[in-house]
PDB file of N, CA, C and O in Angstrom:
ATOM      1  N   MET A  29     128.307  74.798  72.379  1.00 57.00           N
ATOM      2  CA  MET A  29     127.230  73.838  72.509  1.00 57.00           C
ATOM      3  C   MET A  29     127.768  72.443  72.217  1.00 57.00           C
ATOM      4  O   MET A  29     128.516  72.245  71.275  1.00 57.00           O
ATOM      5  N   ASP A  30     127.372  71.520  73.021  1.00 65.00           N
ATOM      6  CA  ASP A  30     127.803  70.136  72.868  1.00 65.00           C
ATOM      7  C   ASP A  30     127.152  69.548  71.615  1.00 65.00           C
ATOM      8  O   ASP A  30     125.947  69.434  71.521  1.00 65.00           O
ATOM      9  N   LYS A  31     127.969  69.167  70.642  1.00 68.00           N
ATOM     10  CA  LYS A  31     127.457  68.666  69.369  1.00 68.00           C
ATOM     11  C   LYS A  31     126.806  67.299  69.490  1.00 68.00           C
ATOM     12  O   LYS A  31     126.053  66.889  68.622  1.00 68.00           O
ATOM     13  N   THR A  32     127.092  66.568  70.571  1.00 72.00           N
ATOM     14  CA  THR A  32     126.488  65.250  70.742  1.00 72.00           C
ATOM     15  C   THR A  32     125.090  65.346  71.346  1.00 72.00           C
ATOM     16  O   THR A  32     124.330  64.400  71.299  1.00 72.00           O
ATOM     17  N   ARG A  33     124.748  66.490  71.895  1.00 75.00           N
ATOM     18  CA  ARG A  33     123.430  66.680  72.506  1.00 75.00           C
ATOM     19  C   ARG A  33     122.419  67.052  71.427  1.00 75.00           C
ATOM     20  O   ARG A  33     122.657  67.940  70.636  1.00 75.00           O
ATOM     21  N   ARG A  34     121.292  66.376  71.410  1.00 75.00           N
ATOM     22  CA  ARG A  34     120.260  66.649  70.414  1.00 75.00           C
ATOM     23  C   ARG A  34     119.229  67.626  70.965  1.00 75.00           C
ATOM     24  O   ARG A  34     118.875  67.572  72.129  1.00 75.00           O
ATOM     25  N   LEU A  35     118.746  68.492  70.084  1.00 65.00           N
ATOM     26  CA  LEU A  35     117.681  69.410  70.461  1.00 65.00           C
ATOM     27  C   LEU A  35     116.361  68.668  70.499  1.00 65.00           C
ATOM     28  O   LEU A  35     116.160  67.717  69.738  1.00 65.00           O
ATOM     29  N   PRO A  36     115.452  69.091  71.345  1.00 64.00           N
ATOM     30  CA  PRO A  36     114.140  68.431  71.367  1.00 64.00           C
ATOM     31  C   PRO A  36     113.416  68.637  70.047  1.00 64.00           C
ATOM     32  O   PRO A  36     113.635  69.617  69.346  1.00 64.00           O
ATOM     33  N   LYS A  37     112.528  67.702  69.712  1.00 71.00           N
ATOM     34  CA  LYS A  37     111.805  67.795  68.448  1.00 71.00           C
ATOM     35  C   LYS A  37     110.770  68.902  68.470  1.00 71.00           C
ATOM     36  O   LYS A  37     110.445  69.462  67.451  1.00 71.00           O
ATOM     37  N   GLN A  38     110.222  69.200  69.647  1.00 74.00           N
ATOM     38  CA  GLN A  38     109.261  70.290  69.752  1.00 74.00           C
ATOM     39  C   GLN A  38     110.030  71.577  70.028  1.00 74.00           C
ATOM     40  O   GLN A  38     110.756  71.673  70.996  1.00 74.00           O
ATOM     41  N   ARG A  39     109.833  72.566  69.167  1.00 81.00           N
ATOM     42  CA  ARG A  39     110.554  73.834  69.298  1.00 81.00           C
ATOM     43  C   ARG A  39     109.599  74.987  69.088  1.00 81.00           C
ATOM     44  O   ARG A  39     108.557  74.842  68.474  1.00 81.00           O
ATOM     45  N   THR A  40     109.995  76.145  69.559  1.00 87.00           N
ATOM     46  CA  THR A  40     109.298  77.378  69.235  1.00 87.00           C
ATOM     47  C   THR A  40     110.357  78.445  69.018  1.00 87.00           C
ATOM     48  O   THR A  40     111.510  78.275  69.411  1.00 87.00           O
ATOM     49  N   THR A  41     109.977  79.534  68.373  1.00 92.00           N
ATOM     50  CA  THR A  41     110.942  80.539  67.946  1.00 92.00           C
ATOM     51  C   THR A  41     110.643  81.890  68.581  1.00 92.00           C
ATOM     52  O   THR A  41     109.494  82.310  68.628  1.00 92.00           O
ATOM     53  N   PHE A  42     111.713  82.547  69.045  1.00 96.00           N
ATOM     54  CA  PHE A  42     111.609  83.885  69.609  1.00 96.00           C
ATOM     55  C   PHE A  42     112.604  84.799  68.924  1.00 96.00           C
ATOM     56  O   PHE A  42     113.684  84.373  68.517  1.00 96.00           O
ATOM     57  N   LEU A  43     112.233  86.069  68.832  1.00 97.00           N
ATOM     58  CA  LEU A  43     113.147  87.107  68.377  1.00 97.00           C
ATOM     59  C   LEU A  43     113.395  87.986  69.591  1.00 97.00           C
ATOM     60  O   LEU A  43     112.443  88.490  70.206  1.00 97.00           O
ATOM     61  N   VAL A  44     114.660  88.147  69.971  1.00 97.00           N
ATOM     62  CA  VAL A  44     115.007  88.955  71.134  1.00 97.00           C
ATOM     63  C   VAL A  44     115.866  90.117  70.664  1.00 97.00           C
ATOM     64  O   VAL A  44     116.895  89.917  70.016  1.00 97.00           O
ATOM     65  N   ARG A  45     115.421  91.324  70.987  1.00 97.00           N
ATOM     66  CA  ARG A  45     116.191  92.535  70.670  1.00 97.00           C
ATOM     67  C   ARG A  45     116.601  93.174  71.986  1.00 97.00           C
ATOM     68  O   ARG A  45     115.823  93.207  72.934  1.00 97.00           O
ATOM     69  N   CYS A  46     117.814  93.693  72.007  1.00 97.00           N
ATOM     70  CA  CYS A  46     118.333  94.317  73.220  1.00 97.00           C
ATOM     71  C   CYS A  46     118.920  95.681  72.871  1.00 97.00           C
ATOM     72  O   CYS A  46     119.680  95.802  71.908  1.00 97.00           O
ATOM     73  N   TRP A  47     118.533  96.690  73.660  1.00 96.00           N
ATOM     74  CA  TRP A  47     119.090  98.026  73.485  1.00 96.00           C
ATOM     75  C   TRP A  47     119.879  98.383  74.728  1.00 96.00           C
ATOM     76  O   TRP A  47     119.410  98.175  75.845  1.00 96.00           O
ATOM     77  N   LEU A  48     121.079  98.919  74.530  1.00 96.00           N
ATOM     78  CA  LEU A  48     121.867  99.454  75.628  1.00 96.00           C
ATOM     79  C   LEU A  48     121.541 100.945  75.699  1.00 96.00           C
ATOM     80  O   LEU A  48     121.806 101.692  74.755  1.00 96.00           O
ATOM     81  N   LEU A  49     120.924 101.361  76.775  1.00 95.00           N
ATOM     82  CA  LEU A  49     120.455 102.733  76.920  1.00 95.00           C
ATOM     83  C   LEU A  49     121.572 103.644  77.423  1.00 95.00           C
ATOM     84  O   LEU A  49     122.563 103.181  77.997  1.00 95.00           O
ATOM     85  N   PRO A  50     121.440 104.963  77.183  1.00 96.00           N
ATOM     86  CA  PRO A  50     122.511 105.908  77.566  1.00 96.00           C
ATOM     87  C   PRO A  50     122.904 105.838  79.045  1.00 96.00           C
ATOM     88  O   PRO A  50     124.057 106.087  79.388  1.00 96.00           O
ATOM     89  N   ASP A  51     121.964 105.480  79.919  1.00 96.00           N
ATOM     90  CA  ASP A  51     122.299 105.402  81.350  1.00 96.00           C
ATOM     91  C   ASP A  51     122.967 104.087  81.734  1.00 96.00           C
ATOM     92  O   ASP A  51     123.224 103.826  82.900  1.00 96.00           O
ATOM     93  N   GLY A  52     123.227 103.208  80.753  1.00 94.00           N
ATOM     94  CA  GLY A  52     123.889 101.931  81.013  1.00 94.00           C
ATOM     95  C   GLY A  52     122.930 100.778  81.243  1.00 94.00           C
ATOM     96  O   GLY A  52     123.354  99.638  81.319  1.00 94.00           O
ATOM     97  N   SER A  53     121.635 101.066  81.352  1.00 95.00           N
ATOM     98  CA  SER A  53     120.662  99.985  81.531  1.00 95.00           C
ATOM     99  C   SER A  53     120.340  99.359  80.167  1.00 95.00           C
ATOM    100  O   SER A  53     120.771  99.853  79.126  1.00 95.00           O
ATOM    101  N   ARG A  54     119.576  98.284  80.207  1.00 96.00           N
ATOM    102  CA  ARG A  54     119.207  97.588  78.974  1.00 96.00           C
ATOM    103  C   ARG A  54     117.699  97.484  78.875  1.00 96.00           C
ATOM    104  O   ARG A  54     116.995  97.435  79.881  1.00 96.00           O
ATOM    105  N   CYS A  55     117.222  97.400  77.648  1.00 97.00           N
ATOM    106  CA  CYS A  55     115.809  97.193  77.373  1.00 97.00           C
ATOM    107  C   CYS A  55     115.717  96.017  76.407  1.00 97.00           C
ATOM    108  O   CYS A  55     116.431  95.973  75.406  1.00 97.00           O
ATOM    109  N   TYR A  56     114.849  95.056  76.727  1.00 98.00           N
ATOM    110  CA  TYR A  56     114.680  93.869  75.892  1.00 98.00           C
ATOM    111  C   TYR A  56     113.271  93.857  75.313  1.00 98.00           C
ATOM    112  O   TYR A  56     112.302  94.089  76.027  1.00 98.00           O
ATOM    113  N   LEU A  57     113.175  93.588  74.028  1.00 98.00           N
ATOM    114  CA  LEU A  57     111.896  93.368  73.376  1.00 98.00           C
ATOM    115  C   LEU A  57     111.923  91.928  72.882  1.00 98.00           C
ATOM    116  O   LEU A  57     112.830  91.533  72.146  1.00 98.00           O
ATOM    117  N   VAL A  58     110.952  91.143  73.328  1.00 97.00           N
ATOM    118  CA  VAL A  58     110.905  89.718  72.990  1.00 97.00           C
ATOM    119  C   VAL A  58     109.628  89.455  72.217  1.00 97.00           C
ATOM    120  O   VAL A  58     108.548  89.879  72.628  1.00 97.00           O
ATOM    121  N   ARG A  59     109.743  88.757  71.084  1.00 97.00           N
ATOM    122  CA  ARG A  59     108.566  88.401  70.287  1.00 97.00           C
ATOM    123  C   ARG A  59     108.514  86.890  70.118  1.00 97.00           C
ATOM    124  O   ARG A  59     109.502  86.263  69.744  1.00 97.00           O
ATOM    125  N   HIS A  60     107.343  86.314  70.422  1.00 96.00           N
ATOM    126  CA  HIS A  60     107.089  84.904  70.134  1.00 96.00           C
ATOM    127  C   HIS A  60     106.640  84.883  68.683  1.00 96.00           C
ATOM    128  O   HIS A  60     105.554  85.360  68.346  1.00 96.00           O
ATOM    129  N   VAL A  61     107.488  84.387  67.793  1.00 95.00           N
ATOM    130  CA  VAL A  61     107.260  84.487  66.351  1.00 95.00           C
ATOM    131  C   VAL A  61     105.950  83.833  65.911  1.00 95.00           C
ATOM    132  O   VAL A  61     105.180  84.456  65.170  1.00 95.00           O
ATOM    133  N   PRO A  62     105.622  82.606  66.334  1.00 92.00           N
ATOM    134  CA  PRO A  62     104.383  81.994  65.832  1.00 92.00           C
ATOM    135  C   PRO A  62     103.112  82.769  66.174  1.00 92.00           C
ATOM    136  O   PRO A  62     102.199  82.842  65.360  1.00 92.00           O
ATOM    137  N   SER A  63     103.047  83.368  67.362  1.00 93.00           N
ATOM    138  CA  SER A  63     101.814  84.050  67.772  1.00 93.00           C
ATOM    139  C   SER A  63     101.861  85.558  67.567  1.00 93.00           C
ATOM    140  O   SER A  63     100.835  86.214  67.554  1.00 93.00           O
ATOM    141  N   GLY A  64     103.061  86.115  67.461  1.00 95.00           N
ATOM    142  CA  GLY A  64     103.199  87.563  67.345  1.00 95.00           C
ATOM    143  C   GLY A  64     103.146  88.279  68.685  1.00 95.00           C
ATOM    144  O   GLY A  64     103.260  89.500  68.745  1.00 95.00           O
ATOM    145  N   ALA A  65     102.978  87.541  69.781  1.00 96.00           N
ATOM    146  CA  ALA A  65     102.928  88.157  71.112  1.00 96.00           C
ATOM    147  C   ALA A  65     104.279  88.782  71.436  1.00 96.00           C
ATOM    148  O   ALA A  65     105.330  88.246  71.077  1.00 96.00           O
ATOM    149  N   GLU A  66     104.252  89.944  72.103  1.00 97.00           N
ATOM    150  CA  GLU A  66     105.482  90.650  72.448  1.00 97.00           C
ATOM    151  C   GLU A  66     105.469  91.083  73.905  1.00 97.00           C
ATOM    152  O   GLU A  66     104.405  91.286  74.490  1.00 97.00           O
ATOM    153  N   ALA A  67     106.663  91.239  74.449  1.00 97.00           N
ATOM    154  CA  ALA A  67     106.827  91.781  75.794  1.00 97.00           C
ATOM    155  C   ALA A  67     108.092  92.623  75.813  1.00 97.00           C
ATOM    156  O   ALA A  67     109.054  92.337  75.092  1.00 97.00           O
ATOM    157  N   GLN A  68     108.076  93.651  76.630  1.00 97.00           N
ATOM    158  CA  GLN A  68     109.256  94.482  76.827  1.00 97.00           C
ATOM    159  C   GLN A  68     109.662  94.358  78.288  1.00 97.00           C
ATOM    160  O   GLN A  68     108.815  94.463  79.182  1.00 97.00           O
ATOM    161  N   THR A  69     110.943  94.090  78.530  1.00 97.00           N
ATOM    162  CA  THR A  69     111.429  93.919  79.897  1.00 97.00           C
ATOM    163  C   THR A  69     112.723  94.704  80.077  1.00 97.00           C
ATOM    164  O   THR A  69     113.324  95.172  79.100  1.00 97.00           O
ATOM    165  N   ASP A  70     113.149  94.811  81.324  1.00 95.00           N
ATOM    166  CA  ASP A  70     114.406  95.511  81.606  1.00 95.00           C
ATOM    167  C   ASP A  70     115.521  94.560  82.018  1.00 95.00           C
ATOM    168  O   ASP A  70     116.598  94.989  82.386  1.00 95.00           O
ATOM    169  N   SER A  71     115.237  93.240  81.948  1.00 95.00           N
ATOM    170  CA  SER A  71     116.287  92.279  82.276  1.00 95.00           C
ATOM    171  C   SER A  71     116.129  91.018  81.414  1.00 95.00           C
ATOM    172  O   SER A  71     115.012  90.670  81.015  1.00 95.00           O
ATOM    173  N   LEU A  72     117.235  90.372  81.163  1.00 94.00           N
ATOM    174  CA  LEU A  72     117.204  89.134  80.389  1.00 94.00           C
ATOM    175  C   LEU A  72     116.470  88.050  81.176  1.00 94.00           C
ATOM    176  O   LEU A  72     115.731  87.250  80.595  1.00 94.00           O
ATOM    177  N   GLU A  73     116.620  88.039  82.481  1.00 96.00           N
ATOM    178  CA  GLU A  73     115.927  87.062  83.312  1.00 96.00           C
ATOM    179  C   GLU A  73     114.411  87.204  83.166  1.00 96.00           C
ATOM    180  O   GLU A  73     113.692  86.205  83.054  1.00 96.00           O
ATOM    181  N   ALA A  74     113.904  88.433  83.146  1.00 97.00           N
ATOM    182  CA  ALA A  74     112.468  88.664  82.977  1.00 97.00           C
ATOM    183  C   ALA A  74     112.016  88.241  81.575  1.00 97.00           C
ATOM    184  O   ALA A  74     110.921  87.696  81.408  1.00 97.00           O
ATOM    185  N   ALA A  75     112.864  88.461  80.571  1.00 96.00           N
ATOM    186  CA  ALA A  75     112.532  88.034  79.207  1.00 96.00           C
ATOM    187  C   ALA A  75     112.428  86.514  79.142  1.00 96.00           C
ATOM    188  O   ALA A  75     111.491  85.968  78.549  1.00 96.00           O
ATOM    189  N   LEU A  76     113.363  85.817  79.767  1.00 95.00           N
ATOM    190  CA  LEU A  76     113.325  84.357  79.785  1.00 95.00           C
ATOM    191  C   LEU A  76     112.101  83.842  80.539  1.00 95.00           C
ATOM    192  O   LEU A  76     111.465  82.875  80.119  1.00 95.00           O
ATOM    193  N   GLN A  77     111.766  84.505  81.622  1.00 95.00           N
ATOM    194  CA  GLN A  77     110.585  84.114  82.385  1.00 95.00           C
ATOM    195  C   GLN A  77     109.323  84.277  81.535  1.00 95.00           C
ATOM    196  O   GLN A  77     108.440  83.424  81.550  1.00 95.00           O
ATOM    197  N   TRP A  78     109.226  85.358  80.771  1.00 96.00           N
ATOM    198  CA  TRP A  78     108.079  85.574  79.888  1.00 96.00           C
ATOM    199  C   TRP A  78     108.010  84.476  78.828  1.00 96.00           C
ATOM    200  O   TRP A  78     106.941  83.963  78.515  1.00 96.00           O
ATOM    201  N   MET A  79     109.163  84.066  78.294  1.00 94.00           N
ATOM    202  CA  MET A  79     109.192  83.029  77.258  1.00 94.00           C
ATOM    203  C   MET A  79     108.709  81.676  77.774  1.00 94.00           C
ATOM    204  O   MET A  79     108.195  80.870  77.007  1.00 94.00           O
ATOM    205  N   GLU A  80     108.857  81.425  79.065  1.00 93.00           N
ATOM    206  CA  GLU A  80     108.458  80.143  79.645  1.00 93.00           C
ATOM    207  C   GLU A  80     106.986  79.807  79.393  1.00 93.00           C
ATOM    208  O   GLU A  80     106.620  78.648  79.306  1.00 93.00           O
ATOM    209  N   GLN A  81     106.130  80.817  79.267  1.00 92.00           N
ATOM    210  CA  GLN A  81     104.713  80.548  79.057  1.00 92.00           C
ATOM    211  C   GLN A  81     104.443  79.839  77.736  1.00 92.00           C
ATOM    212  O   GLN A  81     103.393  79.241  77.556  1.00 92.00           O
ATOM    213  N   PHE A  82     105.399  79.894  76.819  1.00 90.00           N
ATOM    214  CA  PHE A  82     105.229  79.268  75.512  1.00 90.00           C
ATOM    215  C   PHE A  82     105.885  77.893  75.428  1.00 90.00           C
ATOM    216  O   PHE A  82     105.891  77.266  74.381  1.00 90.00           O
ATOM    217  N   ARG A  83     106.430  77.439  76.548  1.00 83.00           N
ATOM    218  CA  ARG A  83     107.062  76.119  76.563  1.00 83.00           C
ATOM    219  C   ARG A  83     106.007  75.068  76.240  1.00 83.00           C
ATOM    220  O   ARG A  83     104.921  75.058  76.809  1.00 83.00           O
ATOM    221  N   LEU A  84     106.344  74.210  75.331  1.00 69.00           N
ATOM    222  CA  LEU A  84     105.400  73.157  74.937  1.00 69.00           C
ATOM    223  C   LEU A  84     105.400  72.061  75.993  1.00 69.00           C
ATOM    224  O   LEU A  84     106.442  71.698  76.532  1.00 69.00           O
ATOM    225  N   ALA A  85     104.235  71.538  76.261  1.00 58.00           N
ATOM    226  CA  ALA A  85     104.127  70.432  77.221  1.00 58.00           C
ATOM    227  C   ALA A  85     104.853  69.220  76.657  1.00 58.00           C
ATOM    228  O   ALA A  85     104.757  68.940  75.455  1.00 58.00           O
ATOM    229  N   PRO A  86     105.598  68.509  77.480  1.00 59.00           N
ATOM    230  CA  PRO A  86     106.300  67.331  76.967  1.00 59.00           C
ATOM    231  C   PRO A  86     105.291  66.286  76.449  1.00 59.00           C
ATOM    232  O   PRO A  86     104.238  66.111  77.027  1.00 59.00           O
ATOM    233  N   SER A  87     105.659  65.678  75.357  1.00 53.00           N
ATOM    234  CA  SER A  87     104.762  64.658  74.807  1.00 53.00           C
ATOM    235  C   SER A  87     104.769  63.435  75.698  1.00 53.00           C
ATOM    236  O   SER A  87     105.794  63.063  76.260  1.00 53.00           O
ATOM    237  N   LYS A  88     103.618  62.816  75.838  1.00 54.00           N
ATOM    238  CA  LYS A  88     103.486  61.651  76.707  1.00 54.00           C
ATOM    239  C   LYS A  88     103.572  60.383  75.860  1.00 54.00           C
ATOM    240  O   LYS A  88     102.980  60.307  74.782  1.00 54.00           O
ATOM    241  N   PRO A  89     104.304  59.383  76.337  1.00 55.00           N
ATOM    242  CA  PRO A  89     104.381  58.127  75.584  1.00 55.00           C
ATOM    243  C   PRO A  89     103.022  57.444  75.554  1.00 55.00           C
ATOM    244  O   PRO A  89     102.278  57.483  76.516  1.00 55.00           O
ATOM    245  N   GLU A  90     102.705  56.848  74.431  1.00 50.00           N
ATOM    246  CA  GLU A  90     101.418  56.163  74.281  1.00 50.00           C
ATOM    247  C   GLU A  90     101.502  54.703  74.635  1.00 50.00           C
ATOM    248  O   GLU A  90     102.462  54.060  74.550  1.00 50.00           O
TER     249      GLU A  90
END
């Protein structure tokens, strides 16, 4: 990660768990920590797509 790049001030937290299943596939359990909402997916792309719903709207300059 580029140390000169600053993280946005608005953040949210997720817990992502990944299981490697005996058949070689993966299972992801994603939890939005502030709300407790959870989703289970079979791909990291689907987990990221689910997380997008919690993206905070950018603050507007006054």
